[in-house]
């Protein structure tokens, strides 16, 4: 029931520190299920999805303890249950990684079908195909994924589509499979490399993560480990776009600039100045943005998770921009909300044509999913007057302390509760045990 109130047209300036990557953390935490000792995960983002996953881990018996706001100790030795069907599992997408991890550890898993952002059909056939190839019997009954194996044996698996989720899930299940598993046409996202690095640190034998062929030689045991999650590419990109849209000058710190190449290239084309350092990117914009075209692709292509934010940016640029969404069949649902600001966008199937130069004004709009929510914030920062953004809970799933970070850069943004009272950032309230 919380809302953001944003008064736009304040150029952002200063420095923002990027949190750990959500999509890496949600793969690394389930991987701990297979460890034989305590693991400590550092640089975890303090976001709703991580708290849901922690609940899910506790529900199967893991002992979790926050050592600090961003460090979680997880003791998996007491995990006895291979069944994960609670609401915390149902409410998020990445809980499906528990299937691969529990199957790896117990040779059996029962996990509720995942929820998460709704932008059309989100099949998991490639995950299931991988588990079957490793020797599991797999079924979906009453909304629960069930996978059972007498033994897991290495196999050669070719993914029909490049899938982040299937690549990670098969990698997890294959860690203890006897012999060699190869995943061909694997996804190459930085979070896949991060998860593989963590598994290898614990004793797994995975080679090729970050290329389209991953080779896993089965091992018998994983040890405990302490691991630091990589910075969040999508959070970083969102602040880079926020700087561009406000005619700002923002240094986005604690990032891996290489991960930002697809966005940096587009922002340069749009007339922003991009200055790269070892672990930061500075985005300077004089407000005179030129339109460009975007085609979303699997990494190292332009990320679909920055597509909504780019639509907002193109709306205020000079000229017409065409966005082609190649990953998700229905990821333009948020456009109706952008139109409330005066954005001029026409959607035809997987293509959105954005007529730039819109004189956008503040509006009341609803976040329909996580990145759609981020796009509304980008619009609000550029709009004349006040914006009210409803459904902040979607934004809290993936952005740590977004209003604090934006306020530090000079934005006028406040979180209010349903009575209009300035509200504590629930994201900051720790559930430290
Ligand atoms: N696909 C299949 N079959 C499968 C799996 C995927 O056909 O078994 C298709 C999907 O329908 C889609 C494409 O393959 O067309 C890519 O899906 P992928 O499996 O890569 O997506 P995901 O693993 O479910 C992750 C991120 C998403 C991000 C996508 C694409 C996590 C937890 N989620 O989802 O992130 O959009 O990769 O990069 O890692 C977000 O953070 O806002 C978010 C939605």
PDB file of N, CA, C and O in Angstrom, residues 34-70:
ATOM      1  N   UNK A  34      23.710 -27.550  -1.239  1.00  0.00           N
ATOM      2  CA  UNK A  34      24.552 -28.723  -1.534  1.00  0.00           C
ATOM      3  C   UNK A  34      25.858 -28.747  -0.750  1.00  0.00           C
ATOM      4  O   UNK A  34      26.625 -29.703  -0.852  1.00  0.00           O
ATOM      5  N   UNK A  35      26.117 -27.677   0.027  1.00  0.00           N
ATOM      6  CA  UNK A  35      27.385 -27.615   0.769  1.00  0.00           C
ATOM      7  C   UNK A  35      27.319 -28.511   2.008  1.00  0.00           C
ATOM      8  O   UNK A  35      26.249 -28.769   2.550  1.00  0.00           O
ATOM      9  N   UNK A  36      28.494 -28.970   2.458  1.00  0.00           N
ATOM     10  CA  UNK A  36      28.519 -29.825   3.651  1.00  0.00           C
ATOM     11  C   UNK A  36      28.883 -29.018   4.889  1.00  0.00           C
ATOM     12  O   UNK A  36      29.059 -29.568   5.965  1.00  0.00           O
ATOM     13  N   UNK A  37      29.034 -27.707   4.733  1.00  0.00           N
ATOM     14  CA  UNK A  37      29.400 -26.870   5.871  1.00  0.00           C
ATOM     15  C   UNK A  37      28.822 -25.457   5.684  1.00  0.00           C
ATOM     16  O   UNK A  37      28.261 -25.158   4.631  1.00  0.00           O
ATOM     17  N   UNK A  38      29.040 -24.617   6.689  1.00  0.00           N
ATOM     18  CA  UNK A  38      28.477 -23.255   6.672  1.00  0.00           C
ATOM     19  C   UNK A  38      29.058 -22.440   5.518  1.00  0.00           C
ATOM     20  O   UNK A  38      30.249 -22.518   5.234  1.00  0.00           O
ATOM     21  N   UNK A  39      28.217 -21.642   4.867  1.00  0.00           N
ATOM     22  CA  UNK A  39      28.681 -20.690   3.846  1.00  0.00           C
ATOM     23  C   UNK A  39      28.311 -19.285   4.295  1.00  0.00           C
ATOM     24  O   UNK A  39      27.273 -19.085   4.940  1.00  0.00           O
ATOM     25  N   UNK A  40      29.141 -18.316   3.944  1.00  0.00           N
ATOM     26  CA  UNK A  40      28.803 -16.913   4.208  1.00  0.00           C
ATOM     27  C   UNK A  40      28.763 -16.202   2.856  1.00  0.00           C
ATOM     28  O   UNK A  40      29.713 -16.292   2.077  1.00  0.00           O
ATOM     29  N   UNK A  41      27.656 -15.544   2.607  1.00  0.00           N
ATOM     30  CA  UNK A  41      27.498 -14.829   1.337  1.00  0.00           C
ATOM     31  C   UNK A  41      27.537 -13.333   1.639  1.00  0.00           C
ATOM     32  O   UNK A  41      26.704 -12.819   2.390  1.00  0.00           O
ATOM     33  N   UNK A  42      28.526 -12.649   1.046  1.00  0.00           N
ATOM     34  CA  UNK A  42      28.692 -11.208   1.257  1.00  0.00           C
ATOM     35  C   UNK A  42      28.164 -10.430   0.061  1.00  0.00           C
ATOM     36  O   UNK A  42      28.020 -10.978  -1.033  1.00  0.00           O
ATOM     37  N   UNK A  43      27.946  -9.145   0.293  1.00  0.00           N
ATOM     38  CA  UNK A  43      27.438  -8.226  -0.734  1.00  0.00           C
ATOM     39  C   UNK A  43      26.063  -8.657  -1.261  1.00  0.00           C
ATOM     40  O   UNK A  43      25.737  -8.470  -2.430  1.00  0.00           O
ATOM     41  N   UNK A  44      25.257  -9.238  -0.354  1.00  0.00           N
ATOM     42  CA  UNK A  44      23.884  -9.576  -0.741  1.00  0.00           C
ATOM     43  C   UNK A  44      23.063  -8.292  -0.791  1.00  0.00           C
ATOM     44  O   UNK A  44      23.149  -7.471   0.121  1.00  0.00           O
ATOM     45  N   UNK A  45      22.254  -8.114  -1.817  1.00  0.00           N
ATOM     46  CA  UNK A  45      21.385  -6.926  -1.807  1.00  0.00           C
ATOM     47  C   UNK A  45      20.311  -7.087  -0.731  1.00  0.00           C
ATOM     48  O   UNK A  45      19.821  -8.195  -0.508  1.00  0.00           O
ATOM     49  N   UNK A  46      19.988  -5.981  -0.078  1.00  0.00           N
ATOM     50  CA  UNK A  46      18.948  -6.007   0.955  1.00  0.00           C
ATOM     51  C   UNK A  46      17.603  -5.710   0.294  1.00  0.00           C
ATOM     52  O   UNK A  46      17.108  -4.583   0.307  1.00  0.00           O
ATOM     53  N   UNK A  47      17.056  -6.745  -0.335  1.00  0.00           N
ATOM     54  CA  UNK A  47      15.816  -6.584  -1.119  1.00  0.00           C
ATOM     55  C   UNK A  47      14.846  -7.707  -0.766  1.00  0.00           C
ATOM     56  O   UNK A  47      15.226  -8.718  -0.190  1.00  0.00           O
ATOM     57  N   UNK A  48      13.605  -7.489  -1.162  1.00  0.00           N
ATOM     58  CA  UNK A  48      12.525  -8.409  -0.819  1.00  0.00           C
ATOM     59  C   UNK A  48      12.777  -9.838  -1.326  1.00  0.00           C
ATOM     60  O   UNK A  48      12.537 -10.809  -0.608  1.00  0.00           O
ATOM     61  N   UNK A  49      13.281  -9.977  -2.549  1.00  0.00           N
ATOM     62  CA  UNK A  49      13.484 -11.322  -3.110  1.00  0.00           C
ATOM     63  C   UNK A  49      14.480 -12.130  -2.285  1.00  0.00           C
ATOM     64  O   UNK A  49      14.339 -13.349  -2.154  1.00  0.00           O
ATOM     65  N   UNK A  50      15.461 -11.479  -1.726  1.00  0.00           N
ATOM     66  CA  UNK A  50      16.460 -12.205  -0.920  1.00  0.00           C
ATOM     67  C   UNK A  50      15.832 -12.631   0.403  1.00  0.00           C
ATOM     68  O   UNK A  50      16.070 -13.744   0.889  1.00  0.00           O
ATOM     69  N   UNK A  51      15.002 -11.766   0.957  1.00  0.00           N
ATOM     70  CA  UNK A  51      14.336 -12.169   2.213  1.00  0.00           C
ATOM     71  C   UNK A  51      13.384 -13.347   1.975  1.00  0.00           C
ATOM     72  O   UNK A  51      13.286 -14.253   2.794  1.00  0.00           O
ATOM     73  N   UNK A  52      12.715 -13.353   0.837  1.00  0.00           N
ATOM     74  CA  UNK A  52      11.823 -14.490   0.518  1.00  0.00           C
ATOM     75  C   UNK A  52      12.633 -15.770   0.389  1.00  0.00           C
ATOM     76  O   UNK A  52      12.235 -16.833   0.876  1.00  0.00           O
ATOM     77  N   UNK A  53      13.781 -15.659  -0.257  1.00  0.00           N
ATOM     78  CA  UNK A  53      14.612 -16.853  -0.460  1.00  0.00           C
ATOM     79  C   UNK A  53      15.182 -17.348   0.867  1.00  0.00           C
ATOM     80  O   UNK A  53      15.269 -18.559   1.099  1.00  0.00           O
ATOM     81  N   UNK A  54      15.538 -16.407   1.739  1.00  0.00           N
ATOM     82  CA  UNK A  54      16.031 -16.798   3.064  1.00  0.00           C
ATOM     83  C   UNK A  54      14.926 -17.569   3.804  1.00  0.00           C
ATOM     84  O   UNK A  54      15.179 -18.621   4.396  1.00  0.00           O
ATOM     85  N   UNK A  55      13.693 -17.069   3.736  1.00  0.00           N
ATOM     86  CA  UNK A  55      12.555 -17.774   4.354  1.00  0.00           C
ATOM     87  C   UNK A  55      12.430 -19.182   3.782  1.00  0.00           C
ATOM     88  O   UNK A  55      12.234 -20.151   4.514  1.00  0.00           O
ATOM     89  N   UNK A  56      12.538 -19.278   2.461  1.00  0.00           N
ATOM     90  CA  UNK A  56      12.404 -20.586   1.806  1.00  0.00           C
ATOM     91  C   UNK A  56      13.500 -21.528   2.286  1.00  0.00           C
ATOM     92  O   UNK A  56      13.250 -22.712   2.539  1.00  0.00           O
ATOM     93  N   UNK A  57      14.717 -21.012   2.435  1.00  0.00           N
ATOM     94  CA  UNK A  57      15.838 -21.847   2.912  1.00  0.00           C
ATOM     95  C   UNK A  57      15.576 -22.295   4.352  1.00  0.00           C
ATOM     96  O   UNK A  57      15.824 -23.448   4.709  1.00  0.00           O
ATOM     97  N   UNK A  58      15.065 -21.373   5.178  1.00  0.00           N
ATOM     98  CA  UNK A  58      14.797 -21.731   6.578  1.00  0.00           C
ATOM     99  C   UNK A  58      13.691 -22.773   6.663  1.00  0.00           C
ATOM    100  O   UNK A  58      13.713 -23.656   7.515  1.00  0.00           O
ATOM    101  N   UNK A  59      12.730 -22.657   5.763  1.00  0.00           N
ATOM    102  CA  UNK A  59      11.617 -23.608   5.802  1.00  0.00           C
ATOM    103  C   UNK A  59      12.034 -25.041   5.472  1.00  0.00           C
ATOM    104  O   UNK A  59      11.358 -25.981   5.863  1.00  0.00           O
ATOM    105  N   UNK A  60      13.140 -25.209   4.746  1.00  0.00           N
ATOM    106  CA  UNK A  60      13.602 -26.591   4.504  1.00  0.00           C
ATOM    107  C   UNK A  60      14.634 -27.018   5.549  1.00  0.00           C
ATOM    108  O   UNK A  60      15.155 -28.127   5.493  1.00  0.00           O
ATOM    109  N   UNK A  61      14.953 -26.121   6.479  1.00  0.00           N
ATOM    110  CA  UNK A  61      15.809 -26.519   7.609  1.00  0.00           C
ATOM    111  C   UNK A  61      17.145 -25.816   7.700  1.00  0.00           C
ATOM    112  O   UNK A  61      17.897 -26.039   8.658  1.00  0.00           O
ATOM    113  N   UNK A  62      17.488 -24.943   6.742  1.00  0.00           N
ATOM    114  CA  UNK A  62      18.778 -24.229   6.823  1.00  0.00           C
ATOM    115  C   UNK A  62      18.744 -23.255   7.997  1.00  0.00           C
ATOM    116  O   UNK A  62      17.690 -22.699   8.322  1.00  0.00           O
ATOM    117  N   UNK A  63      19.891 -23.057   8.603  1.00  0.00           N
ATOM    118  CA  UNK A  63      19.999 -22.065   9.692  1.00  0.00           C
ATOM    119  C   UNK A  63      20.659 -20.821   9.097  1.00  0.00           C
ATOM    120  O   UNK A  63      21.826 -20.868   8.690  1.00  0.00           O
ATOM    121  N   UNK A  64      19.892 -19.730   9.036  1.00  0.00           N
ATOM    122  CA  UNK A  64      20.412 -18.507   8.422  1.00  0.00           C
ATOM    123  C   UNK A  64      20.579 -17.426   9.468  1.00  0.00           C
ATOM    124  O   UNK A  64      19.714 -17.271  10.342  1.00  0.00           O
ATOM    125  N   UNK A  65      21.649 -16.678   9.369  1.00  0.00           N
ATOM    126  CA  UNK A  65      21.874 -15.593  10.332  1.00  0.00           C
ATOM    127  C   UNK A  65      22.566 -14.433   9.618  1.00  0.00           C
ATOM    128  O   UNK A  65      23.604 -14.635   8.968  1.00  0.00           O
ATOM    129  N   UNK A  66      21.967 -13.239   9.716  1.00  0.00           N
ATOM    130  CA  UNK A  66      22.624 -12.063   9.135  1.00  0.00           C
ATOM    131  C   UNK A  66      23.809 -11.669  10.004  1.00  0.00           C
ATOM    132  O   UNK A  66      23.652 -11.432  11.206  1.00  0.00           O
ATOM    133  N   UNK A  67      25.001 -11.591   9.424  1.00  0.00           N
ATOM    134  CA  UNK A  67      26.181 -11.138  10.166  1.00  0.00           C
ATOM    135  C   UNK A  67      26.256  -9.619  10.094  1.00  0.00           C
ATOM    136  O   UNK A  67      26.824  -8.962  10.953  1.00  0.00           O
ATOM    137  N   UNK A  68      25.718  -9.067   9.022  1.00  0.00           N
ATOM    138  CA  UNK A  68      25.579  -7.613   8.873  1.00  0.00           C
ATOM    139  C   UNK A  68      24.486  -7.430   7.832  1.00  0.00           C
ATOM    140  O   UNK A  68      23.929  -8.417   7.333  1.00  0.00           O
ATOM    141  N   UNK A  69      24.216  -6.159   7.473  1.00  0.00           N
ATOM    142  CA  UNK A  69      23.093  -5.923   6.561  1.00  0.00           C
ATOM    143  C   UNK A  69      23.241  -6.700   5.240  1.00  0.00           C
ATOM    144  O   UNK A  69      22.249  -7.100   4.633  1.00  0.00           O
ATOM    145  N   UNK A  70      24.477  -6.908   4.801  1.00  0.00           N
ATOM    146  CA  UNK A  70      24.671  -7.515   3.481  1.00  0.00           C
ATOM    147  C   UNK A  70      25.391  -8.861   3.515  1.00  0.00           C
ATOM    148  O   UNK A  70      25.802  -9.359   2.468  1.00  0.00           O
TER     149      UNK A  70
END
